[in-house]
């Protein structure tokens, strides 16, 4: 099961956080700081999986942005690793060349996309057209 | 796709975010945020009703502020109000706010539930989706109570839209996790299983997660999911890469769904139906084959997705552990990954191989990769990969490669990362113990461990080495010599001082004959470390000193002076002071005999589970180590050999605590009250339902028997199930022996019946009395039996101890020779040279002398020989024989009827590696028997 999904930049600022188990806000800040610290200290030669407390962190770096997913031991590391990329490709398609700013200014939309892909800590949809469908309805409604 | 402008027209939001980004300091940021919070608060409280757009803008700002780590204590009501809006955009932002900010204990749940209820009933799929997402994200008990009935209904209703079904599946999963009692299995269960057949792969993806969790808890109800999952998997795996269109990811058909289906199948054993089983094997083979085919795309996404499926398939193969062919193929595949240029793959391959190593079918195949893994340990740049390599080496270790693996781990330990040193130390200690054929290797390994990583050697590790040295008398002399040498190092670790102190205190006498390690030198060496050590070590050393007083009377005054010094007698540490006072007093008042009894060598420790293993298990959590160990245990001894540690039992009991009594006073067995009424133990037990035939002597029984001729305590017999330890004492013609029966398994022994068997001849000359023991021996428990012994006249045979019991369903029958030998009734006699030779001449008739010339079976070490002669029971007479290389001894054998004076002389010939042993006693049979017994010892 996925425990949390984070997007953090190199300065350690959280750009998106989604927890699938309730975590107190002060503990979130602490956890996010620790998580990003452990990712930043790693080189390209190191593997993308880190054991952290009782779960595993799986991360990928896109320019200055890290996406870090915390999972328990029932998840397949490689599948989550590639799922992160699928998520980024969806963002890329919607925002056409997504940047950190897109994510900051359209937090609600990024949340909608993530909610379509992950629900209750499980991967629920990987098909891009279906992930973006509700968002396109929204966009149409706000245009009209 | 619409071009989305930055900020989507919400100018206020854009300005706010830019402001925050431009803040130069944390203080400035907090100030800006507080200003914004005040602004939003006033807007929400204001008289003017906000339009949907403004509400949305403010909620977005709040979300952003929350993300920066600030708690939001208002706006919840506004969000709840948005839920009842009819506009999708407003409803959506309301739900978003709630799912991010509201936790399951919120007081607003009742209001939220109302809105959710309306949306679920709306039949508008978008609204239903939002409501279900909300339940899945918040999922409180109150929500479960309100919707536990609705959600399964929506999930299996025929007219529900696919996207709603997907949400409903994971929503139900959430409710089931929060409140399983509120989600009873019912009609819907079978229909949920059939979602695996759904046309829509998104629905199957969601349903598989739900079914996996449900199947883990209720395997019976969801058994039918196996065949459905197999057929679905088969359709995906064999499909052309274009068949599944939108669910194909870089030419890999539905990778995430495949992974989930393979995961679901890991909830069950291999399918029983041969058709299903065959189809699954076919799928797994196809997946393995695809890994060897040329890739359909050069993109890394393609190979990543393919490998995700491959790793999950290998997990399933390992989980089933039933198809040798697949297991070996999996191992070969992982072997390829071990050398892959991608670190991620090397990491995952090491991890998977670790579980593969515990399968009997693939253990050997895994072992072939040992060089690659050792190389990984040396060259990997990532500590987590190296850690996996250590785990794998540990898992693949067996008798054939233990020395190599332990050596590699030790050399890695010198440079290993601090974070994993302790774990490596534990692993090395366990492997060294488990696969030690030669216990000198074991002692060397542990001392190396302490030298290389002393700080990481936990108490369990050094307790264990002491337990083993005490229980194995073949290694004691070597251990004493080795610790003595190790202690010569100018700076040695405190743990080494502890081990050294303990071992020299017990076995320092074995090396005291060498002038380079004379008693005084041993003492000075230990005492030179004393002041550098902490209180627990000092306490231990004080006990060593008092043991020295017993072992080496010549250093008694030196030690008394040390104990008497102010720094000891008036030590601020109560424990140290008490020891100094008591030991000093003991050494002053007690006679040599009493000292010898009180400070006797430690009795062997009962065999229990290795305390180190327990520690490693605790460290790693119950799953990893236990599974591995248990899997290995089930396989029996052919692969890992040797007796397994018993799974149960308190490790504490087997561990000498540093401050506990080194003297072993507390370990002395209680004396049974009164003499036993009859020699009932000699009769065959009537309770036994088993054939009463006595088993032939256990293999190795003769060797073990011989070991006890010169000593009274130790382990007499040990197999996978049972350990028999002895502790005995003899005085004149009487003796008492305690036999300890240790159940090494976790299962009860039933009808446990030990019987002492003496031949008619023997019964006449040796009287044994004992009581029957409790016929039930619990797993991990130890029972003791006391035997009272009386020597009536001299004897040559030994009694046989036969043990019969039921373990599991099987009847066990073990026989061992009980080491009650004539020499046990020796009393040493000191005499001067003149007296000795006078008597020697008196006993010169051919019937009185027995001589034996034999080749040395052990290294010809003077000190060990002396120790053995003393252990044999006679006095060792120094400076009696004109040739200093010879040993002479004298003593009296006490029997009830008579006393027999005995003289002995042992002449070693170092060049020829031979001995000549001469016994002269007043009785021919005694000379004969003693010569037999003693000549086996050298």
Short mmCIF file of C-alpha atoms in Angstrom, two decimals, chain B residues 7-172:
data_model
loop_
_atom_site.label_atom_id
_atom_site.label_comp_id
_atom_site.label_asym_id
_atom_site.label_seq_id
_atom_site.Cartn_x
_atom_site.Cartn_y
_atom_site.Cartn_z
CA UNK B 7 -2.68 30.45 -12.39
CA UNK B 8 -5.70 29.74 -14.52
CA UNK B 9 -6.93 33.27 -14.20
CA UNK B 10 -6.89 33.22 -10.41
CA UNK B 11 -4.80 36.32 -10.16
CA UNK B 12 -5.04 36.63 -6.41
CA UNK B 13 -3.68 33.12 -5.98
CA UNK B 14 -0.83 33.78 -8.40
CA UNK B 15 0.15 36.95 -6.58
CA UNK B 16 0.06 35.23 -3.23
CA UNK B 17 2.24 32.35 -4.38
CA UNK B 18 4.73 34.73 -5.98
CA UNK B 19 4.89 36.74 -2.78
CA UNK B 20 5.67 33.64 -0.79
CA UNK B 21 8.34 32.62 -3.26
CA UNK B 22 9.95 36.01 -2.99
CA UNK B 23 10.11 35.95 0.79
CA UNK B 24 13.72 36.23 1.87
CA UNK B 25 13.32 34.66 5.28
CA UNK B 26 11.15 32.24 7.18
CA UNK B 27 9.87 35.16 9.29
CA UNK B 28 8.82 37.10 6.23
CA UNK B 29 7.02 34.04 4.91
CA UNK B 30 5.14 33.51 8.16
CA UNK B 31 4.20 37.20 8.21
CA UNK B 32 2.85 37.03 4.67
CA UNK B 33 0.92 33.86 5.45
CA UNK B 34 -0.62 35.32 8.59
CA UNK B 35 -1.69 38.36 6.61
CA UNK B 36 -3.33 36.12 4.03
CA UNK B 37 -5.02 33.98 6.69
CA UNK B 38 -6.48 37.13 8.28
CA UNK B 39 -7.67 38.26 4.88
CA UNK B 40 -9.40 34.97 4.09
CA UNK B 41 -10.89 34.77 7.57
CA UNK B 42 -12.45 38.19 7.18
CA UNK B 43 -13.80 37.29 3.75
CA UNK B 44 -15.40 34.13 5.11
CA UNK B 45 -16.87 35.99 8.07
CA UNK B 46 -18.00 38.95 6.01
CA UNK B 47 -21.64 39.76 5.30
CA UNK B 48 -21.23 39.48 1.59
CA UNK B 49 -21.93 36.00 0.28
CA UNK B 50 -18.93 34.78 -1.66
CA UNK B 51 -19.42 33.48 -5.17
CA UNK B 52 -18.14 30.07 -6.22
CA UNK B 53 -15.06 31.50 -7.86
CA UNK B 54 -13.94 33.38 -4.75
CA UNK B 55 -14.60 30.41 -2.51
CA UNK B 56 -12.53 28.26 -4.78
CA UNK B 57 -9.71 30.80 -4.85
CA UNK B 58 -9.59 31.04 -1.06
CA UNK B 59 -9.74 27.31 -0.57
CA UNK B 60 -6.81 26.92 -2.98
CA UNK B 61 -4.86 29.47 -0.96
CA UNK B 62 -5.61 27.56 2.22
CA UNK B 63 -4.46 24.32 0.61
CA UNK B 64 -1.23 25.98 -0.37
CA UNK B 65 -0.68 27.34 3.12
CA UNK B 66 -1.40 23.92 4.60
CA UNK B 67 1.17 22.42 2.29
CA UNK B 68 3.77 24.83 3.65
CA UNK B 69 3.24 23.19 7.01
CA UNK B 70 0.77 25.57 8.66
CA UNK B 71 -2.26 24.22 10.41
CA UNK B 72 -5.54 25.55 9.12
CA UNK B 73 -8.11 26.01 11.85
CA UNK B 74 -10.92 27.55 9.82
CA UNK B 75 -12.58 27.31 6.47
CA UNK B 76 -13.91 23.83 7.16
CA UNK B 77 -17.48 25.06 7.36
CA UNK B 78 -17.13 26.88 4.04
CA UNK B 79 -15.76 23.72 2.48
CA UNK B 80 -18.66 21.68 3.80
CA UNK B 81 -21.04 24.24 2.33
CA UNK B 82 -19.36 23.84 -1.02
CA UNK B 83 -20.23 20.14 -0.93
CA UNK B 84 -23.90 20.89 -1.32
CA UNK B 85 -23.33 23.13 -4.32
CA UNK B 86 -24.80 21.88 -7.55
CA UNK B 87 -21.86 23.10 -9.54
CA UNK B 88 -19.26 20.40 -10.11
CA UNK B 89 -16.30 22.81 -9.83
CA UNK B 90 -17.41 24.07 -6.43
CA UNK B 91 -18.32 20.63 -5.15
CA UNK B 92 -14.98 19.35 -6.32
CA UNK B 93 -12.97 21.99 -4.47
CA UNK B 94 -15.01 21.35 -1.32
CA UNK B 95 -14.24 17.66 -1.44
CA UNK B 96 -10.60 18.37 -2.16
CA UNK B 97 -10.32 20.60 0.91
CA UNK B 98 -11.96 17.97 3.05
CA UNK B 99 -9.94 15.04 1.82
CA UNK B 100 -6.69 16.92 2.37
CA UNK B 101 -7.45 18.72 5.61
CA UNK B 102 -10.10 16.83 7.49
CA UNK B 103 -9.02 13.88 9.55
CA UNK B 104 -11.28 11.06 10.51
CA UNK B 105 -11.96 12.42 14.00
CA UNK B 106 -13.36 15.70 12.84
CA UNK B 107 -16.61 16.89 14.33
CA UNK B 108 -17.76 17.81 10.88
CA UNK B 109 -18.12 14.21 9.80
CA UNK B 110 -21.88 14.20 10.35
CA UNK B 111 -22.33 17.20 8.07
CA UNK B 112 -19.98 15.72 5.50
CA UNK B 113 -21.82 12.42 5.67
CA UNK B 114 -25.07 14.19 4.74
CA UNK B 115 -23.57 15.68 1.65
CA UNK B 116 -21.92 12.39 0.72
CA UNK B 117 -25.23 10.59 1.12
CA UNK B 118 -26.95 13.00 -1.24
CA UNK B 119 -24.23 12.70 -3.82
CA UNK B 120 -24.22 8.91 -3.67
CA UNK B 121 -27.94 8.96 -4.33
CA UNK B 122 -27.66 11.52 -7.10
CA UNK B 123 -27.01 8.97 -9.86
CA UNK B 124 -24.67 11.57 -11.35
CA UNK B 125 -21.48 9.58 -11.88
CA UNK B 126 -19.21 12.59 -11.38
CA UNK B 127 -20.87 13.43 -8.07
CA UNK B 128 -20.85 9.80 -6.99
CA UNK B 129 -17.17 9.59 -7.85
CA UNK B 130 -16.37 12.62 -5.69
CA UNK B 131 -18.37 11.25 -2.78
CA UNK B 132 -16.71 7.83 -2.99
CA UNK B 133 -13.26 9.43 -3.19
CA UNK B 134 -14.11 11.32 -0.06
CA UNK B 135 -15.09 8.16 1.83
CA UNK B 136 -11.97 6.38 0.57
CA UNK B 137 -9.76 9.24 1.72
CA UNK B 138 -11.34 10.07 5.07
CA UNK B 139 -12.80 6.68 5.91
CA UNK B 140 -13.76 7.20 9.53
CA UNK B 141 -15.75 4.74 11.60
CA UNK B 142 -18.78 7.04 11.41
CA UNK B 143 -18.53 6.98 7.65
CA UNK B 144 -18.26 3.20 7.69
CA UNK B 145 -21.41 3.03 9.79
CA UNK B 146 -23.26 5.30 7.39
CA UNK B 147 -22.16 3.73 4.10
CA UNK B 148 -21.11 0.14 4.75
CA UNK B 149 -24.39 -1.03 3.23
CA UNK B 150 -24.46 1.32 0.25
CA UNK B 151 -20.95 0.89 -1.09
CA UNK B 152 -21.02 -2.87 -1.80
CA UNK B 153 -24.40 -2.39 -3.46
CA UNK B 154 -23.06 0.32 -5.76
CA UNK B 155 -19.99 -1.78 -6.50
CA UNK B 156 -21.88 -4.79 -7.79
CA UNK B 157 -24.94 -3.10 -9.28
CA UNK B 158 -25.26 -3.87 -12.98
CA UNK B 159 -25.89 -0.30 -14.05
CA UNK B 160 -22.98 1.35 -12.22
CA UNK B 161 -20.55 3.19 -14.45
CA UNK B 162 -17.03 1.78 -14.68
CA UNK B 163 -15.35 4.78 -13.10
CA UNK B 164 -17.79 4.68 -10.19
CA UNK B 165 -17.13 0.97 -9.73
CA UNK B 166 -13.43 1.67 -9.51
CA UNK B 167 -13.95 4.25 -6.80
CA UNK B 168 -16.45 2.04 -5.00
CA UNK B 169 -14.01 -0.89 -4.92
CA UNK B 170 -11.29 1.10 -3.17
CA UNK B 171 -13.85 2.86 -1.03
CA UNK B 172 -15.05 -0.51 0.22
#
